[in-house]
PDB file of C-alpha atoms in Angstrom:
ATOM      1  CA  MET B  30       0.108   0.025   0.101  1.00 37.00           C
ATOM      2  CA  ALA B  31       1.202   3.485  -1.077  1.00 44.00           C
ATOM      3  CA  LYS B  32       2.427   5.783   1.999  1.00 46.00           C
ATOM      4  CA  TRP B  33      -0.232   8.175   1.142  1.00 48.00           C
ATOM      5  CA  ASP B  34      -2.952   6.019   1.714  1.00 53.00           C
ATOM      6  CA  ILE B  35      -2.103   5.079   5.150  1.00 51.00           C
ATOM      7  CA  GLY B  36      -3.041   8.264   6.649  1.00 54.00           C
ATOM      8  CA  TRP B  37      -6.657   8.209   5.340  1.00 56.00           C
ATOM      9  CA  LEU B  38      -7.270   4.753   6.741  1.00 57.00           C
ATOM     10  CA  PRO B  39      -8.730   6.055  10.250  1.00 66.00           C
ATOM     11  CA  TYR B  40     -11.445   7.807   8.176  1.00 64.00           C
ATOM     12  CA  TRP B  41     -12.511   5.375   5.720  1.00 68.00           C
ATOM     13  CA  ASN B  42     -15.946   3.764   5.988  1.00 68.00           C
ATOM     14  CA  ARG B  43     -17.433   6.523   8.320  1.00 69.00           C
ATOM     15  CA  GLY B  44     -19.773   8.348   5.817  1.00 74.00           C
ATOM     16  CA  ILE B  45     -17.532  11.420   5.510  1.00 84.00           C
ATOM     17  CA  CYS B  46     -17.573  11.545   1.628  1.00 86.00           C
ATOM     18  CA  THR B  47     -21.186  10.943   1.478  1.00 85.00           C
ATOM     19  CA  GLU B  48     -21.925  13.870   4.061  1.00 84.00           C
ATOM     20  CA  ALA B  49     -19.469  16.062   2.331  1.00 87.00           C
ATOM     21  CA  LEU B  50     -21.191  15.223  -1.355  1.00 89.00           C
ATOM     22  CA  ARG B  51     -24.699  15.999   0.499  1.00 86.00           C
ATOM     23  CA  LEU B  52     -23.504  19.676   1.401  1.00 86.00           C
ATOM     24  CA  VAL B  53     -21.870  20.181  -2.019  1.00 89.00           C
ATOM     25  CA  VAL B  54     -25.378  19.047  -3.675  1.00 86.00           C
ATOM     26  CA  ASP B  55     -27.380  21.091  -1.029  1.00 83.00           C
ATOM     27  CA  TYR B  56     -25.238  23.928  -2.060  1.00 84.00           C
ATOM     28  CA  CYS B  57     -25.548  23.842  -5.656  1.00 86.00           C
ATOM     29  CA  PHE B  58     -29.343  23.097  -5.512  1.00 81.00           C
ATOM     30  CA  THR B  59     -30.106  25.652  -2.891  1.00 76.00           C
ATOM     31  CA  VAL B  60     -27.632  28.600  -3.312  1.00 78.00           C
ATOM     32  CA  LYS B  61     -26.580  28.369  -6.886  1.00 80.00           C
ATOM     33  CA  ASP B  62     -30.088  27.210  -7.834  1.00 79.00           C
ATOM     34  CA  PHE B  63     -28.819  24.288 -10.391  1.00 85.00           C
ATOM     35  CA  ASP B  64     -31.527  22.384 -12.169  1.00 83.00           C
ATOM     36  CA  THR B  65     -29.099  19.226 -12.744  1.00 89.00           C
ATOM     37  CA  LEU B  66     -25.645  17.876 -11.611  1.00 90.00           C
ATOM     38  CA  TRP B  67     -23.552  15.091 -13.362  1.00 89.00           C
ATOM     39  CA  GLY B  68     -20.839  13.010 -11.976  1.00 89.00           C
ATOM     40  CA  ASP B  69     -19.021   9.834 -12.668  1.00 90.00           C
ATOM     41  CA  PHE B  70     -16.506   7.427 -11.283  1.00 89.00           C
ATOM     42  CA  PHE B  71     -14.169   5.028 -12.370  1.00 89.00           C
ATOM     43  CA  VAL B  72     -15.619   1.776 -12.975  1.00 88.00           C
ATOM     44  CA  ASP B  73     -13.127  -0.185 -11.088  1.00 88.00           C
ATOM     45  CA  ASN B  74     -13.680   2.187  -7.948  1.00 87.00           C
ATOM     46  CA  PRO B  75     -17.456   1.119  -6.927  1.00 88.00           C
ATOM     47  CA  ALA B  76     -16.942   2.420  -3.557  1.00 88.00           C
ATOM     48  CA  SER B  77     -17.140   6.294  -5.462  1.00 88.00           C
ATOM     49  CA  GLY B  78     -20.288   5.343  -6.973  1.00 87.00           C
ATOM     50  CA  ARG B  79     -21.986   3.982  -3.880  1.00 88.00           C
ATOM     51  CA  VAL B  80     -21.393   7.411  -2.412  1.00 89.00           C
ATOM     52  CA  MET B  81     -23.173   9.209  -5.208  1.00 89.00           C
ATOM     53  CA  GLU B  82     -26.087   6.860  -5.204  1.00 88.00           C
ATOM     54  CA  LYS B  83     -26.459   7.253  -1.405  1.00 84.00           C
ATOM     55  CA  CYS B  84     -27.124  10.792  -2.455  1.00 86.00           C
ATOM     56  CA  ASP B  85     -29.788   9.974  -5.051  1.00 84.00           C
ATOM     57  CA  PHE B  86     -27.652  10.233  -8.073  1.00 88.00           C
ATOM     58  CA  GLN B  87     -29.147   8.004 -10.776  1.00 88.00           C
ATOM     59  CA  ASP B  88     -26.964   6.035 -13.059  1.00 87.00           C
ATOM     60  CA  THR B  89     -27.252   6.803 -16.738  1.00 86.00           C
ATOM     61  CA  GLY B  90     -26.095   3.569 -18.006  1.00 83.00           C
ATOM     62  CA  ARG B  91     -23.510   5.638 -19.998  1.00 84.00           C
ATOM     63  CA  GLU B  92     -19.668   4.408 -19.794  1.00 84.00           C
ATOM     64  CA  LEU B  93     -16.802   6.145 -21.550  1.00 84.00           C
ATOM     65  CA  TYR B  94     -13.436   7.610 -21.312  1.00 82.00           C
ATOM     66  CA  CYS B  95     -12.221  10.868 -19.906  1.00 77.00           C
ATOM     67  CA  GLU B  96      -9.115  11.892 -21.167  1.00 75.00           C
ATOM     68  CA  HIS B  97      -9.083  15.119 -19.129  1.00 74.00           C
ATOM     69  CA  LEU B  98      -8.715  12.557 -16.013  1.00 75.00           C
ATOM     70  CA  TYR B  99      -5.663  11.222 -14.755  1.00 75.00           C
ATOM     71  CA  GLY B 100      -5.774   7.904 -15.998  1.00 75.00           C
ATOM     72  CA  GLY B 101      -8.907   8.487 -17.863  1.00 71.00           C
ATOM     73  CA  SER B 102      -7.707   7.297 -21.243  1.00 76.00           C
ATOM     74  CA  GLU B 103      -7.246   3.705 -19.951  1.00 78.00           C
ATOM     75  CA  ARG B 104      -9.896   3.665 -17.340  1.00 85.00           C
ATOM     76  CA  LEU B 105     -13.711   3.700 -17.969  1.00 88.00           C
ATOM     77  CA  VAL B 106     -16.016   6.041 -16.136  1.00 87.00           C
ATOM     78  CA  ARG B 107     -19.672   5.525 -15.529  1.00 89.00           C
ATOM     79  CA  VAL B 108     -21.914   8.325 -15.772  1.00 90.00           C
ATOM     80  CA  LEU B 109     -24.475   9.567 -13.090  1.00 90.00           C
ATOM     81  CA  LYS B 110     -26.949  12.368 -13.014  1.00 90.00           C
ATOM     82  CA  LEU B 111     -29.041  14.013 -10.155  1.00 89.00           C
ATOM     83  CA  ASN B 112     -31.935  16.444 -11.035  1.00 83.00           C
ATOM     84  CA  ASN B 113     -33.199  19.026  -8.677  1.00 75.00           C
ATOM     85  CA  TYR B 114     -34.994  16.136  -6.609  1.00 57.00           C
ATOM     86  CA  CYS B 115     -37.765  16.174  -9.440  1.00 49.00           C
ATOM     87  CA  LYS B 116     -39.067  19.328  -7.728  1.00 49.00           C
ATOM     88  CA  ASN B 117     -41.935  19.932 -10.258  1.00 47.00           C
ATOM     89  CA  LYS B 118     -43.173  16.444 -10.049  1.00 46.00           C
ATOM     90  CA  MET B 119     -43.189  16.250  -6.290  1.00 45.00           C
ATOM     91  CA  GLU B 120     -44.857  19.687  -5.987  1.00 48.00           C
ATOM     92  CA  LYS B 121     -48.383  18.301  -6.636  1.00 49.00           C
ATOM     93  CA  GLN B 122     -47.857  15.494  -3.778  1.00 80.00           C
ATOM     94  CA  ILE B 123     -46.719  18.212  -1.121  1.00 88.00           C
ATOM     95  CA  VAL B 124     -49.719  18.814   1.371  1.00 92.00           C
ATOM     96  CA  ILE B 125     -49.716  21.277   3.779  1.00 95.00           C
ATOM     97  CA  ARG B 126     -52.182  20.877   6.788  1.00 96.00           C
ATOM     98  CA  PRO B 127     -52.595  21.656  10.313  1.00 96.00           C
ATOM     99  CA  ALA B 128     -50.684  19.506  12.916  1.00 97.00           C
ATOM    100  CA  CYS B 129     -52.274  17.427  15.489  1.00 95.00           C
ATOM    101  CA  GLU B 130     -51.485  15.359  18.501  1.00 95.00           C
ATOM    102  CA  GLN B 131     -50.326  12.360  16.304  1.00 96.00           C
ATOM    103  CA  ASP B 132     -47.661  14.308  14.574  1.00 97.00           C
ATOM    104  CA  TYR B 133     -45.890  15.002  17.973  1.00 97.00           C
ATOM    105  CA  GLU B 134     -43.658  11.967  17.543  1.00 97.00           C
ATOM    106  CA  PHE B 135     -42.365  12.924  14.177  1.00 97.00           C
ATOM    107  CA  ILE B 136     -42.246  16.700  15.380  1.00 97.00           C
ATOM    108  CA  LEU B 137     -40.101  15.926  18.440  1.00 97.00           C
ATOM    109  CA  LYS B 138     -37.309  13.421  16.270  1.00 96.00           C
ATOM    110  CA  THR B 139     -37.279  16.015  13.430  1.00 96.00           C
ATOM    111  CA  ASN B 140     -36.566  18.663  15.717  1.00 96.00           C
ATOM    112  CA  LEU B 141     -33.845  16.552  17.797  1.00 96.00           C
ATOM    113  CA  ASP B 142     -32.206  15.532  14.484  1.00 93.00           C
ATOM    114  CA  ASN B 143     -31.711  19.275  13.683  1.00 90.00           C
ATOM    115  CA  VAL B 144     -31.229  20.325  17.255  1.00 89.00           C
ATOM    116  CA  GLU B 145     -27.685  22.088  16.290  1.00 83.00           C
ATOM    117  CA  VAL B 146     -29.564  24.730  14.495  1.00 82.00           C
ATOM    118  CA  LEU B 147     -32.607  24.794  16.914  1.00 85.00           C
ATOM    119  CA  SER B 148     -33.580  25.357  20.628  1.00 87.00           C
ATOM    120  CA  PRO B 149     -34.316  21.923  22.318  1.00 91.00           C
ATOM    121  CA  MET B 150     -37.925  20.671  22.581  1.00 95.00           C
ATOM    122  CA  ASN B 151     -38.993  17.581  24.625  1.00 96.00           C
ATOM    123  CA  ALA B 152     -42.806  16.682  24.743  1.00 97.00           C
ATOM    124  CA  ASP B 153     -43.902  19.276  27.555  1.00 97.00           C
ATOM    125  CA  ARG B 154     -42.138  22.010  25.759  1.00 96.00           C
ATOM    126  CA  LEU B 155     -43.790  21.081  22.594  1.00 97.00           C
ATOM    127  CA  LYS B 156     -47.395  21.092  24.471  1.00 96.00           C
ATOM    128  CA  PHE B 157     -46.734  24.242  25.864  1.00 96.00           C
ATOM    129  CA  LEU B 158     -45.705  26.124  22.447  1.00 96.00           C
ATOM    130  CA  ALA B 159     -48.460  24.383  20.683  1.00 97.00           C
ATOM    131  CA  THR B 160     -50.880  26.196  23.114  1.00 96.00           C
ATOM    132  CA  MET B 161     -49.463  29.583  21.889  1.00 97.00           C
ATOM    133  CA  THR B 162     -49.059  29.127  18.190  1.00 97.00           C
ATOM    134  CA  GLU B 163     -50.950  30.935  15.679  1.00 97.00           C
ATOM    135  CA  GLN B 164     -49.888  28.511  12.962  1.00 98.00           C
ATOM    136  CA  PHE B 165     -48.834  25.014  13.523  1.00 98.00           C
ATOM    137  CA  LEU B 166     -48.216  23.207   9.928  1.00 98.00           C
ATOM    138  CA  VAL B 167     -47.032  19.802   8.894  1.00 98.00           C
ATOM    139  CA  ALA B 168     -45.950  19.196   5.135  1.00 96.00           C
ATOM    140  CA  GLU B 169     -46.707  15.853   4.064  1.00 95.00           C
ATOM    141  CA  VAL B 170     -45.224  14.226   0.831  1.00 91.00           C
ATOM    142  CA  ASP B 171     -46.920  11.072  -0.605  1.00 86.00           C
ATOM    143  CA  GLY B 172     -48.819  10.982   2.802  1.00 89.00           C
ATOM    144  CA  GLN B 173     -45.675  10.802   4.639  1.00 92.00           C
ATOM    145  CA  SER B 174     -44.942  13.820   7.391  1.00 95.00           C
ATOM    146  CA  ALA B 175     -41.814  15.727   5.950  1.00 96.00           C
ATOM    147  CA  ALA B 176     -41.611  19.053   7.604  1.00 97.00           C
ATOM    148  CA  PHE B 177     -43.248  21.232  10.183  1.00 98.00           C
ATOM    149  CA  LEU B 178     -43.369  24.781  10.906  1.00 98.00           C
ATOM    150  CA  MET B 179     -44.501  26.781  14.375  1.00 98.00           C
ATOM    151  CA  ALA B 180     -45.414  30.471  13.942  1.00 98.00           C
ATOM    152  CA  LEU B 181     -46.587  32.939  16.803  1.00 98.00           C
ATOM    153  CA  ARG B 182     -48.396  36.165  16.869  1.00 98.00           C
ATOM    154  CA  GLU B 183     -47.734  39.169  19.195  1.00 97.00           C
ATOM    155  CA  GLY B 184     -48.834  38.785  22.553  1.00 96.00           C
ATOM    156  CA  ALA B 185     -47.691  35.248  23.719  1.00 96.00           C
ATOM    157  CA  ASP B 186     -46.110  37.054  26.775  1.00 94.00           C
ATOM    158  CA  ARG B 187     -45.454  33.580  28.481  1.00 96.00           C
ATOM    159  CA  TYR B 188     -42.983  32.639  25.732  1.00 96.00           C
ATOM    160  CA  ASP B 189     -39.413  32.797  26.827  1.00 94.00           C
ATOM    161  CA  SER B 190     -37.658  33.263  23.382  1.00 94.00           C
ATOM    162  CA  GLU B 191     -34.877  35.769  23.403  1.00 95.00           C
ATOM    163  CA  ASN B 192     -35.631  36.320  19.670  1.00 96.00           C
ATOM    164  CA  TYR B 193     -39.458  36.642  20.317  1.00 97.00           C
ATOM    165  CA  ARG B 194     -39.112  39.252  22.755  1.00 97.00           C
ATOM    166  CA  TRP B 195     -36.740  41.188  20.503  1.00 97.00           C
ATOM    167  CA  PHE B 196     -39.468  41.492  17.893  1.00 98.00           C
ATOM    168  CA  SER B 197     -42.171  41.976  20.625  1.00 97.00           C
ATOM    169  CA  ALA B 198     -40.350  44.840  21.876  1.00 97.00           C
ATOM    170  CA  LYS B 199     -40.191  46.361  18.486  1.00 96.00           C
ATOM    171  CA  TYR B 200     -43.252  45.505  16.730  1.00 97.00           C
ATOM    172  CA  ASP B 201     -47.121  45.858  17.550  1.00 96.00           C
ATOM    173  CA  SER B 202     -48.140  43.176  14.812  1.00 96.00           C
ATOM    174  CA  PHE B 203     -46.141  40.460  13.476  1.00 97.00           C
ATOM    175  CA  LEU B 204     -46.243  36.759  12.922  1.00 98.00           C
ATOM    176  CA  TYR B 205     -43.173  35.379  13.991  1.00 98.00           C
ATOM    177  CA  VAL B 206     -41.679  31.961  12.526  1.00 98.00           C
ATOM    178  CA  ASP B 207     -40.211  30.081  15.569  1.00 97.00           C
ATOM    179  CA  ARG B 208     -39.252  27.292  13.613  1.00 96.00           C
ATOM    180  CA  ILE B 209     -39.520  25.423  10.405  1.00 96.00           C
ATOM    181  CA  VAL B 210     -37.852  22.120  10.022  1.00 95.00           C
ATOM    182  CA  ILE B 211     -37.405  19.907   7.016  1.00 94.00           C
ATOM    183  CA  ALA B 212     -36.590  16.375   7.478  1.00 94.00           C
ATOM    184  CA  GLU B 213     -33.460  15.236   5.534  1.00 88.00           C
ATOM    185  CA  PRO B 214     -35.091  12.896   2.924  1.00 85.00           C
ATOM    186  CA  TYR B 215     -37.304  15.619   1.875  1.00 89.00           C
ATOM    187  CA  ARG B 216     -35.380  18.536   1.223  1.00 85.00           C
ATOM    188  CA  HIS B 217     -34.924  20.341  -2.109  1.00 80.00           C
ATOM    189  CA  LEU B 218     -38.611  19.890  -2.959  1.00 84.00           C
ATOM    190  CA  GLY B 219     -39.512  23.479  -2.401  1.00 87.00           C
ATOM    191  CA  ILE B 220     -41.385  22.667   1.067  1.00 92.00           C
ATOM    192  CA  GLY B 221     -39.645  25.541   2.621  1.00 93.00           C
ATOM    193  CA  THR B 222     -41.327  28.013   0.084  1.00 93.00           C
ATOM    194  CA  ARG B 223     -44.677  26.282   0.548  1.00 93.00           C
ATOM    195  CA  LEU B 224     -44.677  26.509   4.227  1.00 96.00           C
ATOM    196  CA  TYR B 225     -43.712  30.355   4.084  1.00 97.00           C
ATOM    197  CA  GLN B 226     -46.343  30.913   1.434  1.00 95.00           C
ATOM    198  CA  ALA B 227     -48.797  29.547   3.871  1.00 95.00           C
ATOM    199  CA  VAL B 228     -47.424  31.856   6.718  1.00 97.00           C
ATOM    200  CA  PHE B 229     -47.478  34.767   4.010  1.00 97.00           C
ATOM    201  CA  ASP B 230     -51.073  33.965   3.014  1.00 95.00           C
ATOM    202  CA  HIS B 231     -52.217  33.943   6.873  1.00 96.00           C
ATOM    203  CA  ALA B 232     -50.532  37.189   7.588  1.00 96.00           C
ATOM    204  CA  LYS B 233     -52.302  39.134   4.612  1.00 95.00           C
ATOM    205  CA  GLU B 234     -55.895  37.337   5.374  1.00 94.00           C
ATOM    206  CA  LEU B 235     -55.566  38.797   9.018  1.00 95.00           C
ATOM    207  CA  HIS B 236     -53.974  42.097   7.843  1.00 94.00           C
ATOM    208  CA  ILE B 237     -50.748  41.210   9.710  1.00 96.00           C
ATOM    209  CA  PRO B 238     -47.885  43.512   8.111  1.00 96.00           C
ATOM    210  CA  PHE B 239     -44.788  41.436   9.181  1.00 97.00           C
ATOM    211  CA  VAL B 240     -43.583  38.220   9.104  1.00 98.00           C
ATOM    212  CA  THR B 241     -40.428  37.927  11.353  1.00 98.00           C
ATOM    213  CA  CYS B 242     -37.947  35.040  11.987  1.00 97.00           C
ATOM    214  CA  GLU B 243     -33.932  34.851  13.081  1.00 96.00           C
ATOM    215  CA  VAL B 244     -31.103  32.847  11.088  1.00 94.00           C
ATOM    216  CA  ASP B 245     -27.729  31.865  12.499  1.00 92.00           C
ATOM    217  CA  THR B 246     -24.922  34.091  11.657  1.00 93.00           C
ATOM    218  CA  LEU B 247     -22.374  32.675  13.967  1.00 90.00           C
ATOM    219  CA  PRO B 248     -22.059  29.994  13.199  1.00 87.00           C
ATOM    220  CA  TYR B 249     -22.806  31.339   9.708  1.00 88.00           C
ATOM    221  CA  ASN B 250     -25.833  29.534   7.808  1.00 87.00           C
ATOM    222  CA  GLU B 251     -25.468  30.808   4.460  1.00 87.00           C
ATOM    223  CA  ILE B 252     -27.924  28.173   2.794  1.00 86.00           C
ATOM    224  CA  SER B 253     -30.615  29.708   5.056  1.00 90.00           C
ATOM    225  CA  LEU B 254     -29.654  33.289   4.794  1.00 92.00           C
ATOM    226  CA  ASN B 255     -30.055  32.847   1.085  1.00 90.00           C
ATOM    227  CA  PHE B 256     -33.256  31.147   0.960  1.00 91.00           C
ATOM    228  CA  HIS B 257     -34.817  33.850   3.323  1.00 94.00           C
ATOM    229  CA  LYS B 258     -33.310  36.595   1.151  1.00 93.00           C
ATOM    230  CA  LYS B 259     -35.144  34.838  -1.744  1.00 91.00           C
ATOM    231  CA  MET B 260     -38.243  34.823   0.188  1.00 93.00           C
ATOM    232  CA  GLY B 261     -38.286  38.438   0.628  1.00 95.00           C
ATOM    233  CA  PHE B 262     -36.694  38.842   4.074  1.00 97.00           C
ATOM    234  CA  ARG B 263     -34.342  41.522   5.294  1.00 97.00           C
ATOM    235  CA  GLU B 264     -32.261  42.078   8.200  1.00 98.00           C
ATOM    236  CA  VAL B 265     -33.548  44.307  10.696  1.00 98.00           C
ATOM    237  CA  GLY B 266     -31.056  43.459  13.899  1.00 97.00           C
ATOM    238  CA  THR B 267     -28.783  41.165  15.379  1.00 97.00           C
ATOM    239  CA  GLN B 268     -28.120  39.531  18.695  1.00 96.00           C
ATOM    240  CA  TYR B 269     -26.434  37.088  20.433  1.00 95.00           C
ATOM    241  CA  VAL B 270     -28.701  34.195  21.904  1.00 90.00           C
ATOM    242  CA  HIS B 271     -27.544  33.088  25.359  1.00 84.00           C
ATOM    243  CA  LEU B 272     -29.537  29.759  25.437  1.00 77.00           C
ATOM    244  CA  ASN B 273     -27.723  28.534  22.108  1.00 79.00           C
ATOM    245  CA  GLY B 274     -24.684  30.515  22.384  1.00 85.00           C
ATOM    246  CA  VAL B 275     -25.204  31.726  18.547  1.00 89.00           C
ATOM    247  CA  THR B 276     -25.490  35.173  17.124  1.00 94.00           C
ATOM    248  CA  VAL B 277     -28.456  35.806  14.652  1.00 95.00           C
ATOM    249  CA  SER B 278     -29.700  37.757  11.928  1.00 97.00           C
ATOM    250  CA  LEU B 279     -33.115  39.191  12.991  1.00 98.00           C
ATOM    251  CA  GLN B 280     -35.451  39.637   9.593  1.00 98.00           C
ATOM    252  CA  GLU B 281     -38.593  40.754   8.559  1.00 97.00           C
ATOM    253  CA  ALA B 282     -40.588  40.474   5.565  1.00 97.00           C
ATOM    254  CA  ARG B 283     -43.077  42.785   4.404  1.00 95.00           C
ATOM    255  CA  VAL B 284     -46.320  41.149   3.496  1.00 92.00           C
ATOM    256  CA  ASN B 285     -49.001  43.950   3.936  1.00 77.00           C
ATOM    257  CA  GLU B 286     -47.531  47.170   2.726  1.00 68.00           C
ATOM    258  CA  GLU B 287     -50.910  48.958   3.009  1.00 64.00           C
ATOM    259  CA  CYS B 288     -51.079  48.189   6.716  1.00 60.00           C
ATOM    260  CA  ILE B 289     -47.667  49.088   7.112  1.00 57.00           C
ATOM    261  CA  MET B 290     -48.313  52.555   5.451  1.00 54.00           C
ATOM    262  CA  ASN B 291     -51.415  53.171   7.494  1.00 54.00           C
ATOM    263  CA  ASN B 292     -49.330  52.481  10.624  1.00 54.00           C
ATOM    264  CA  GLU B 293     -46.686  55.223   9.562  1.00 53.00           C
ATOM    265  CA  GLN B 294     -49.040  57.587   8.728  1.00 45.00           C
TER     266      GLN B 294
END
């Protein structure tokens, strides 16, 4: 075995390459807004192919030589393709509905799986938050729970969130997205956009001028920041959150300009 291989041995078979590729895919689809990704691997290195297949790349059946690759003139590569998670096809199968107690197991598990970017939530905390939510939504894909969103209006004085209290001190009327969480297998399907649109529509119906939220900036969450920018959010403040030990960008989206103008006059 070549010497340069030995240093990698302790890190093989730990899913590191798969996780790295998933981050690249997420960046390409969410930040760069690509429609399709292409990849290939040497046919005598099937492990690389398995990494791509775990990230949902589909085998095109094509094999060819790639002279631009080192050794590519003598070794065949197999070509794979990944569309943007069939967004258009899947959109018809996404259903947004109110959450119910039967969803709580899914909600707690999904929150735990993403707790590094969320505040923790156990069963008691979930029930407590549910009593204050203006909107508590679940997204389903093909009948399977895929995501959830919790949003609160002004006046939820019992809520101890530092970010919610920041908005409460500065806004008379707002709809605050406390958390939106999409389970890993269902990302890149446009679910986040659909959930936010449901929030915007609800705010417009009730003549609520602002939808508010926060996004981590330390650690820096570029994907979320770009997504919220596309949804029309803008930064209106920053603060350090002691509970999570993170710095956040506090953001608003203006969804009822007429209400805002009336308030400002």
